[in-house]
Amino acid sequence: MPTTLDPIDRRILRALQRNGRMSNVELANEVGLSPSPCLRRVRLLEESGIIDRYVAVLDGAKVGLGLTVFARVWFKTQDAEITHQFAETVRNFPEVVECYLTTGECDAIMRIVTADLHAYWRFQSDYLMRIPSVQSVKTDVPMETIKRSYELPLP
């Protein structure tokens, strides 16, 4: 399993980040390998966990989930039990597509996707604010998406 990435591994990863559905033959041509060694390298990248998974990126608005908000969360206290309980609860909410424990002003930041502002308000009042560890939530509603990428900036 690769512990360090050579230039060919990086080319493979950059190409797959742009298009995870490309065939092995297309990938091999793009990175300058024959198909068999290319496939072997991809398998090693998958087995090592460097390639975590393959997904389809959906257009939220086209599937009825047109609102993205960012919620900043403050806990009542900051002990390990509170943090664990919060994390376990939030993992069960499909509306929360990203959640990070943070340092600084708030204790957690979440990216939440819902149909509209009313659906978010219902989610916040019915679920988010009912988590016992949550003291308060401040929500930021973005007005326009300037950039959204899932590609890591590999050197």
PDB file of C-alpha atoms in Angstrom:
ATOM      1  CA  MET A   1       0.000   0.000   0.000  1.00  0.00           C
ATOM      2  CA  PRO A   2       1.390   3.422  -0.891  1.00  0.00           C
ATOM      3  CA  THR A   3       2.490   5.513   2.046  1.00  0.00           C
ATOM      4  CA  THR A   4       3.921   8.233  -0.168  1.00  0.00           C
ATOM      5  CA  LEU A   5       2.417   9.300  -3.449  1.00  0.00           C
ATOM      6  CA  ASP A   6       4.599   9.465  -6.506  1.00  0.00           C
ATOM      7  CA  PRO A   7       3.820  11.770  -9.462  1.00  0.00           C
ATOM      8  CA  ILE A   8       1.802   9.069 -11.262  1.00  0.00           C
ATOM      9  CA  ASP A   9      -0.342   8.414  -8.166  1.00  0.00           C
ATOM     10  CA  ARG A  10      -1.009  12.156  -7.943  1.00  0.00           C
ATOM     11  CA  ARG A  11      -2.003  12.319 -11.626  1.00  0.00           C
ATOM     12  CA  ILE A  12      -4.357   9.378 -11.084  1.00  0.00           C
ATOM     13  CA  LEU A  13      -5.931  11.042  -8.054  1.00  0.00           C
ATOM     14  CA  ARG A  14      -6.323  14.422  -9.783  1.00  0.00           C
ATOM     15  CA  ALA A  15      -7.975  12.745 -12.780  1.00  0.00           C
ATOM     16  CA  LEU A  16     -10.349  10.667 -10.644  1.00  0.00           C
ATOM     17  CA  GLN A  17     -11.301  13.713  -8.566  1.00  0.00           C
ATOM     18  CA  ARG A  18     -12.377  15.450 -11.777  1.00  0.00           C
ATOM     19  CA  ASN A  19     -14.202  12.395 -13.139  1.00  0.00           C
ATOM     20  CA  GLY A  20     -14.606   9.313 -10.966  1.00  0.00           C
ATOM     21  CA  ARG A  21     -16.542   7.551 -13.735  1.00  0.00           C
ATOM     22  CA  MET A  22     -13.789   7.509 -16.324  1.00  0.00           C
ATOM     23  CA  SER A  23     -12.867   4.060 -17.531  1.00  0.00           C
ATOM     24  CA  ASN A  24      -9.554   2.518 -16.608  1.00  0.00           C
ATOM     25  CA  VAL A  25      -8.453   2.798 -20.251  1.00  0.00           C
ATOM     26  CA  GLU A  26      -9.254   6.539 -20.290  1.00  0.00           C
ATOM     27  CA  LEU A  27      -7.481   6.992 -16.964  1.00  0.00           C
ATOM     28  CA  ALA A  28      -4.429   5.053 -18.137  1.00  0.00           C
ATOM     29  CA  ASN A  29      -4.202   7.189 -21.293  1.00  0.00           C
ATOM     30  CA  GLU A  30      -4.519  10.390 -19.287  1.00  0.00           C
ATOM     31  CA  VAL A  31      -1.765   9.496 -16.804  1.00  0.00           C
ATOM     32  CA  GLY A  32       0.585   7.819 -19.283  1.00  0.00           C
ATOM     33  CA  LEU A  33       0.320   4.175 -18.205  1.00  0.00           C
ATOM     34  CA  SER A  34      -0.944   1.012 -19.798  1.00  0.00           C
ATOM     35  CA  PRO A  35      -4.303  -0.188 -18.393  1.00  0.00           C
ATOM     36  CA  SER A  36      -3.020  -3.059 -16.235  1.00  0.00           C
ATOM     37  CA  PRO A  37      -0.493  -1.080 -14.138  1.00  0.00           C
ATOM     38  CA  CYS A  38      -2.968   1.791 -13.916  1.00  0.00           C
ATOM     39  CA  LEU A  39      -5.669  -0.488 -12.504  1.00  0.00           C
ATOM     40  CA  ARG A  40      -3.179  -1.981 -10.056  1.00  0.00           C
ATOM     41  CA  ARG A  41      -2.285   1.513  -8.790  1.00  0.00           C
ATOM     42  CA  VAL A  42      -5.946   2.485  -8.427  1.00  0.00           C
ATOM     43  CA  ARG A  43      -6.629  -0.686  -6.445  1.00  0.00           C
ATOM     44  CA  LEU A  44      -3.677   0.088  -4.123  1.00  0.00           C
ATOM     45  CA  LEU A  45      -4.992   3.635  -3.620  1.00  0.00           C
ATOM     46  CA  GLU A  46      -8.430   2.217  -2.772  1.00  0.00           C
ATOM     47  CA  GLU A  47      -7.076  -0.486  -0.438  1.00  0.00           C
ATOM     48  CA  SER A  48      -4.909   2.022   1.420  1.00  0.00           C
ATOM     49  CA  GLY A  49      -7.911   4.275   2.009  1.00  0.00           C
ATOM     50  CA  ILE A  50      -6.463   7.201   0.046  1.00  0.00           C
ATOM     51  CA  ILE A  51      -9.457   6.777  -2.264  1.00  0.00           C
ATOM     52  CA  ASP A  52     -12.196   6.651   0.335  1.00  0.00           C
ATOM     53  CA  ARG A  53     -15.189   6.066  -1.971  1.00  0.00           C
ATOM     54  CA  TYR A  54     -16.864   7.085  -5.215  1.00  0.00           C
ATOM     55  CA  VAL A  55     -20.039   9.170  -5.190  1.00  0.00           C
ATOM     56  CA  ALA A  56     -22.442  10.987  -7.502  1.00  0.00           C
ATOM     57  CA  VAL A  57     -22.630  14.719  -6.768  1.00  0.00           C
ATOM     58  CA  LEU A  58     -26.249  15.858  -6.993  1.00  0.00           C
ATOM     59  CA  ASP A  59     -27.716  19.257  -7.798  1.00  0.00           C
ATOM     60  CA  GLY A  60     -29.729  19.944  -4.641  1.00  0.00           C
ATOM     61  CA  ALA A  61     -32.146  22.348  -6.304  1.00  0.00           C
ATOM     62  CA  LYS A  62     -33.069  19.742  -8.927  1.00  0.00           C
ATOM     63  CA  VAL A  63     -33.951  17.157  -6.269  1.00  0.00           C
ATOM     64  CA  GLY A  64     -35.974  19.518  -4.084  1.00  0.00           C
ATOM     65  CA  LEU A  65     -33.183  20.463  -1.667  1.00  0.00           C
ATOM     66  CA  GLY A  66     -32.408  23.975  -2.828  1.00  0.00           C
ATOM     67  CA  LEU A  67     -31.388  25.596   0.455  1.00  0.00           C
ATOM     68  CA  THR A  68     -27.983  25.252   2.066  1.00  0.00           C
ATOM     69  CA  VAL A  69     -27.343  26.931   5.412  1.00  0.00           C
ATOM     70  CA  PHE A  70     -24.406  27.029   7.780  1.00  0.00           C
ATOM     71  CA  ALA A  71     -25.273  26.653  11.435  1.00  0.00           C
ATOM     72  CA  ARG A  72     -22.901  27.612  14.230  1.00  0.00           C
ATOM     73  CA  VAL A  73     -23.627  25.684  17.416  1.00  0.00           C
ATOM     74  CA  TRP A  74     -22.735  26.423  21.028  1.00  0.00           C
ATOM     75  CA  PHE A  75     -22.862  23.670  23.654  1.00  0.00           C
ATOM     76  CA  LYS A  76     -24.105  24.036  27.222  1.00  0.00           C
ATOM     77  CA  THR A  77     -20.790  22.636  28.448  1.00  0.00           C
ATOM     78  CA  GLN A  78     -17.722  21.354  26.656  1.00  0.00           C
ATOM     79  CA  ASP A  79     -17.014  18.002  28.236  1.00  0.00           C
ATOM     80  CA  ALA A  80     -16.363  14.762  26.380  1.00  0.00           C
ATOM     81  CA  GLU A  81     -19.791  13.289  27.135  1.00  0.00           C
ATOM     82  CA  ILE A  82     -21.616  16.330  25.744  1.00  0.00           C
ATOM     83  CA  THR A  83     -19.476  16.314  22.614  1.00  0.00           C
ATOM     84  CA  HIS A  84     -19.994  12.586  22.079  1.00  0.00           C
ATOM     85  CA  GLN A  85     -23.760  12.826  22.607  1.00  0.00           C
ATOM     86  CA  PHE A  86     -23.995  15.728  20.159  1.00  0.00           C
ATOM     87  CA  ALA A  87     -21.942  13.880  17.517  1.00  0.00           C
ATOM     88  CA  GLU A  88     -24.003  10.686  17.813  1.00  0.00           C
ATOM     89  CA  THR A  89     -27.251  12.618  17.466  1.00  0.00           C
ATOM     90  CA  VAL A  90     -26.150  14.749  14.510  1.00  0.00           C
ATOM     91  CA  ARG A  91     -24.882  11.712  12.563  1.00  0.00           C
ATOM     92  CA  ASN A  92     -28.516  10.545  12.370  1.00  0.00           C
ATOM     93  CA  PHE A  93     -29.819  13.727  10.698  1.00  0.00           C
ATOM     94  CA  PRO A  94     -29.655  13.393   6.891  1.00  0.00           C
ATOM     95  CA  GLU A  95     -30.117  17.158   6.564  1.00  0.00           C
ATOM     96  CA  VAL A  96     -26.678  17.661   8.152  1.00  0.00           C
ATOM     97  CA  VAL A  97     -24.292  16.919   5.307  1.00  0.00           C
ATOM     98  CA  GLU A  98     -21.170  18.195   7.088  1.00  0.00           C
ATOM     99  CA  CYS A  99     -20.414  18.825  10.741  1.00  0.00           C
ATOM    100  CA  TYR A 100     -17.157  19.917  12.340  1.00  0.00           C
ATOM    101  CA  LEU A 101     -16.222  20.419  15.976  1.00  0.00           C
ATOM    102  CA  THR A 102     -14.334  23.685  16.136  1.00  0.00           C
ATOM    103  CA  THR A 103     -12.119  25.884  18.224  1.00  0.00           C
ATOM    104  CA  GLY A 104     -12.870  29.564  18.469  1.00  0.00           C
ATOM    105  CA  GLU A 105     -16.176  31.315  18.912  1.00  0.00           C
ATOM    106  CA  CYS A 106     -18.550  28.356  18.515  1.00  0.00           C
ATOM    107  CA  ASP A 107     -18.304  24.654  19.328  1.00  0.00           C
ATOM    108  CA  ALA A 108     -19.485  23.179  16.014  1.00  0.00           C
ATOM    109  CA  ILE A 109     -20.209  24.247  12.449  1.00  0.00           C
ATOM    110  CA  MET A 110     -22.661  22.379  10.254  1.00  0.00           C
ATOM    111  CA  ARG A 111     -23.677  22.548   6.621  1.00  0.00           C
ATOM    112  CA  ILE A 112     -27.365  21.715   6.427  1.00  0.00           C
ATOM    113  CA  VAL A 113     -29.419  21.111   3.277  1.00  0.00           C
ATOM    114  CA  THR A 114     -33.214  21.433   3.156  1.00  0.00           C
ATOM    115  CA  ALA A 115     -35.957  22.254   0.674  1.00  0.00           C
ATOM    116  CA  ASP A 116     -36.406  25.865   1.753  1.00  0.00           C
ATOM    117  CA  LEU A 117     -36.162  28.277   4.667  1.00  0.00           C
ATOM    118  CA  HIS A 118     -39.351  27.007   6.279  1.00  0.00           C
ATOM    119  CA  ALA A 119     -38.068  23.414   6.172  1.00  0.00           C
ATOM    120  CA  TYR A 120     -34.829  24.559   7.793  1.00  0.00           C
ATOM    121  CA  TRP A 121     -36.722  26.428  10.507  1.00  0.00           C
ATOM    122  CA  ARG A 122     -38.722  23.256  11.255  1.00  0.00           C
ATOM    123  CA  PHE A 123     -35.508  21.190  11.359  1.00  0.00           C
ATOM    124  CA  GLN A 124     -33.829  23.671  13.687  1.00  0.00           C
ATOM    125  CA  SER A 125     -36.769  23.949  16.086  1.00  0.00           C
ATOM    126  CA  ASP A 126     -37.896  20.300  16.004  1.00  0.00           C
ATOM    127  CA  TYR A 127     -34.513  18.574  15.997  1.00  0.00           C
ATOM    128  CA  LEU A 128     -31.427  20.723  16.347  1.00  0.00           C
ATOM    129  CA  MET A 129     -32.550  22.785  19.341  1.00  0.00           C
ATOM    130  CA  ARG A 130     -33.859  19.648  21.071  1.00  0.00           C
ATOM    131  CA  ILE A 131     -30.421  18.084  21.324  1.00  0.00           C
ATOM    132  CA  PRO A 132     -29.788  18.265  25.086  1.00  0.00           C
ATOM    133  CA  SER A 133     -26.210  19.515  24.697  1.00  0.00           C
ATOM    134  CA  VAL A 134     -27.130  22.458  22.428  1.00  0.00           C
ATOM    135  CA  GLN A 135     -27.340  25.843  24.079  1.00  0.00           C
ATOM    136  CA  SER A 136     -27.790  28.000  20.974  1.00  0.00           C
ATOM    137  CA  VAL A 137     -27.611  28.004  17.193  1.00  0.00           C
ATOM    138  CA  LYS A 138     -26.822  30.870  14.852  1.00  0.00           C
ATOM    139  CA  THR A 139     -27.609  30.318  11.198  1.00  0.00           C
ATOM    140  CA  ASP A 140     -25.921  31.870   8.176  1.00  0.00           C
ATOM    141  CA  VAL A 141     -27.774  31.703   4.861  1.00  0.00           C
ATOM    142  CA  PRO A 142     -25.489  32.095   1.848  1.00  0.00           C
ATOM    143  CA  MET A 143     -26.786  34.362  -0.892  1.00  0.00           C
ATOM    144  CA  GLU A 144     -24.719  32.916  -3.741  1.00  0.00           C
ATOM    145  CA  THR A 145     -22.329  30.007  -4.222  1.00  0.00           C
ATOM    146  CA  ILE A 146     -19.030  31.328  -5.564  1.00  0.00           C
ATOM    147  CA  LYS A 147     -17.110  28.050  -5.514  1.00  0.00           C
ATOM    148  CA  ARG A 148     -17.930  24.496  -4.538  1.00  0.00           C
ATOM    149  CA  SER A 149     -15.375  21.793  -5.090  1.00  0.00           C
ATOM    150  CA  TYR A 150     -14.767  18.294  -3.850  1.00  0.00           C
ATOM    151  CA  GLU A 151     -11.235  18.093  -5.231  1.00  0.00           C
ATOM    152  CA  LEU A 152      -8.315  18.229  -2.815  1.00  0.00           C
ATOM    153  CA  PRO A 153      -5.496  20.491  -4.066  1.00  0.00           C
ATOM    154  CA  LEU A 154      -2.829  17.847  -4.610  1.00  0.00           C
ATOM    155  CA  PRO A 155       0.623  19.264  -5.405  1.00  0.00           C
TER     156      PRO A 155
END
